[in-house]
């Protein structure tokens, strides 16, 4: 019994040391005390005690004498590490090193510093930015509609194009010194979000020049001459930019683009200059068909060694006027019936002078790093903002529709089956906007959060897809009949474009988020890799030794913390004090999952080595944990930044409970699929010692969230943010808002009439839905309602009838207008058949 007690005490004490990440000297002192106690109390056999003392003495020597430790341990581990470390290409290295680590580093630490997050003040709009959002952006929204752009103009209306250029929409990120607006990332995101609540075509048209494109590349890497020439022209809309990266044979694997250039001498403007002969074939290039300035990525080769001794100089970015001889601007793509300008372009042996390379000759071969660093910021603004706008549109319109539309004498938003998707719409939107705002704030603080931008892009676009699908389920037939009154069908058709671009979501989840995050955010992994690649043996062993033993302590600490927090439900974890008291349990659980993520990442990397790179399902699940930690962090930050709005509590609870249960599922998925089953069992014991105990949001909580969407309130306004509500009589969003107001106003009147019917005062055979006019007239005659209330019923009935109506067209859907084009196509096909027969 004494031996068992002694072992239990020692194990608990060791767990405590590991939990607090005690230094080596503390472990040595504790071991000495434990051995002395074992000897004095005879808690262990004498031989075992002496053997443990010998092992402890050797361990003490290794810890106390670093040169001995390096020679006997670290040197051997370093050789093994170099053998098993997967090879890394230059493009992979540049992608990993691009951008900066921000809050994602804390999430990988096992013990996030929540005060650091809470001390991050959310960016606020300047008066000029707020005015632009309230006036210029509002005006542009009023000038366009998805129905007209898609079915009438097949483009933005000419007046909208002119307005965009005149008001500087293309120059939001360009500093004022070059004629731009000089907006913050937060303002840029707000403008795109608002435009997206009105027109996807307008949002994309404005979004692209302000994200990854010539403007941003010039700002960061352009020569002074290039900046002075191009930035004012871009800011004023004199040049329309596009950037061409994707090749038919290199989409997500953009580093493998076959587009190429050879360094050679050539003629330009009558002079013999050193330049590049470029050949390319690009597609999916947004604004390409109307661009006047083409940003182009290609690989440069120097077989004649005109620039040095290297043949393959790497990916390079250049600016080429589309009027330049040899540039071929192709026709247009039609991405899922979206009509933003998008199409292919190409060129063959097009000679350009060297000073057309962005940054000049010195930046030849540095294009991939340029693109990765700019993408780290741009990807965190463009698609997250546009997709959050779509979700705002969905929440506002579908929530109103669910209150206005009745079935079985009950608003459909009161049905539990409808409440379920409404709850997802509301909860997901709260998270999406929180992530959009926090990511933009990070960029304004100077961060280039490559990993967090990938997380924002993937999860916001995926949740937008879920939100739009849920919205379509709720509105039913109203959503599937296209026409000017359909407020959601266009978004439903076009949304998959967002899933595909700027890194296809499947690959973003399975390769990028964890693959890049584990190396960039881990406190020791990148240091170990750097030491392994260090050419100086003495520097390498010292750096590797420090990283290795820090890493060992890190693993032990996270093992102990994950186990203890799992056993106690993280109830005793320190949480921030200056937060809403009811949120502290969420901070504690997120701290627990931070330790779980760090432990699982190390176990996966150690057990699989380079094979982890190919275990994409495991990588995806680990990335899910990291992503959900960030989404939950953003949710908590938003709640604090908005002043802890008590009315928003159901949204916060739903969002955090959903995130936690998803994290739990991802952790289960990792432990269930680690190839080494013995190790998997041990790890599962540490990370889920009591099994999966977290639960998804309850039906009751979902009911509370759903009710927030179907009635006007400050919470609903905060949730749907800067949505554009048109004032026109036929504007579908404005019509829904007026119908919702009328519905709320008329509900008490209808209640009076129902009460009269129930009491027998009115004919019970007549229901308001069956004969609303007649019943209203009889109620008025009977004095149950007054004339104003009768008028209210009539107005409400008219508005609801217009809301639930769907559009219809001529039988040929306008094909007669296209008859000349149809006849021409038929003649072309007939001619092709004749040539084929001949």
PDB file of C-alpha atoms in Angstrom, residues 1-2 15 21 49 133 206 247 282 298 301 324 585 612 675:
ATOM      1  CA  UNK A   1       0.000   0.000   0.000  1.00  0.00           C
ATOM      2  CA  UNK A   2       2.878   2.354   0.800  1.00  0.00           C
ATOM      3  CA  UNK A  15       1.816  16.065 -13.536  1.00  0.00           C
ATOM      4  CA  UNK A  21       6.082  23.725 -17.554  1.00  0.00           C
ATOM      5  CA  UNK A  49      15.764   3.081  -5.738  1.00  0.00           C
ATOM      6  CA  UNK A 133     -19.858  54.002 -46.630  1.00  0.00           C
ATOM      7  CA  UNK A 206     -14.546  46.829 -56.598  1.00  0.00           C
ATOM      8  CA  UNK A 247      -2.991  28.652 -65.952  1.00  0.00           C
ATOM      9  CA  UNK A 282      -4.202  32.420 -68.380  1.00  0.00           C
ATOM     10  CA  UNK A 298       5.410  33.728 -64.934  1.00  0.00           C
ATOM     11  CA  UNK A 301      14.714  31.439 -67.298  1.00  0.00           C
ATOM     12  CA  UNK A 324       1.060  46.218 -75.887  1.00  0.00           C
ATOM     13  CA  UNK A 585     -16.383  28.975 -18.998  1.00  0.00           C
ATOM     14  CA  UNK A 612       1.873  13.665 -42.216  1.00  0.00           C
ATOM     15  CA  UNK A 675      -2.090   4.854 -37.501  1.00  0.00           C
TER      16      UNK A 675
END
